[in-house]
Tab-separated table of C-alpha atoms in Angstrom:
chain	number	residue	atom	x	y	z
A	1	MET	CA	0.005	0.046	-0.089
A	2	GLY	CA	1.517	3.261	-1.022
A	3	THR	CA	1.516	6.519	0.988
A	4	ALA	CA	-1.580	7.955	-0.521
A	5	GLU	CA	-3.512	4.809	0.294
A	6	LEU	CA	-2.508	4.719	3.652
A	7	LEU	CA	-3.212	8.658	4.281
A	8	ALA	CA	-6.844	7.789	2.557
A	9	GLU	CA	-7.449	4.720	4.852
A	10	ALA	CA	-6.443	6.774	7.865
A	11	GLU	CA	-8.860	9.465	7.039
A	12	ARG	CA	-11.510	6.772	6.655
A	13	VAL	CA	-10.794	5.364	10.229
A	14	LYS	CA	-10.645	8.924	11.671
A	15	ALA	CA	-13.930	9.536	10.230
A	16	GLN	CA	-15.165	6.503	12.087
A	17	ILE	CA	-13.883	7.372	15.114
A	18	ASP	CA	-15.307	11.048	14.694
A	19	ALA	CA	-18.784	9.477	13.798
A	20	LEU	CA	-18.923	7.124	17.272
A	21	PRO	CA	-20.886	8.579	19.918
A	22	PRO	CA	-19.315	9.709	23.212
A	23	GLY	CA	-18.238	6.744	25.223
A	24	ALA	CA	-18.178	4.307	22.312
A	25	ARG	CA	-15.376	1.652	22.176
A	26	VAL	CA	-12.737	3.661	19.952
A	27	LEU	CA	-9.484	1.756	21.111
A	28	PRO	CA	-9.636	-0.779	18.237
A	29	LEU	CA	-9.969	2.143	15.617
A	30	TYR	CA	-7.504	4.055	17.609
A	31	LEU	CA	-5.052	1.671	17.381
A	32	ARG	CA	-5.691	1.173	13.742
A	33	LEU	CA	-5.081	4.747	12.975
A	34	LYS	CA	-1.936	4.665	14.708
A	35	GLN	CA	-0.646	1.883	12.907
A	36	LEU	CA	-1.714	3.364	9.641
A	37	LEU	CA	0.026	6.602	10.534
A	38	ALA	CA	3.439	4.638	11.741
A	39	GLN	CA	3.304	2.908	8.212
A	40	VAL	CA	2.944	6.247	6.523
A	41	GLU	CA	5.930	7.854	8.729
A	42	SER	CA	8.012	4.814	7.765
A	43	GLY	CA	7.112	5.133	4.229
A	44	LEU	CA	8.053	8.647	4.185
A	45	LYS	CA	11.286	8.167	5.751
A	46	GLU	CA	12.308	5.553	3.136
A	47	GLU	CA	11.486	7.854	0.374
A	48	ARG	CA	13.752	10.803	1.910
A	49	PRO	CA	16.309	9.177	4.257
A	50	GLU	CA	17.620	11.705	6.603
């Protein structure tokens, strides 16, 4: 999955989190979002090594 696809998936997960009512179980979605963003960050570092 490329960076653009990962970012799009992260946006979808964030929208799911935002749509949940207060007090809903967001941990699984939050962990998925965190994983996607880590993959994006990793991919960006590969594209532009420091």
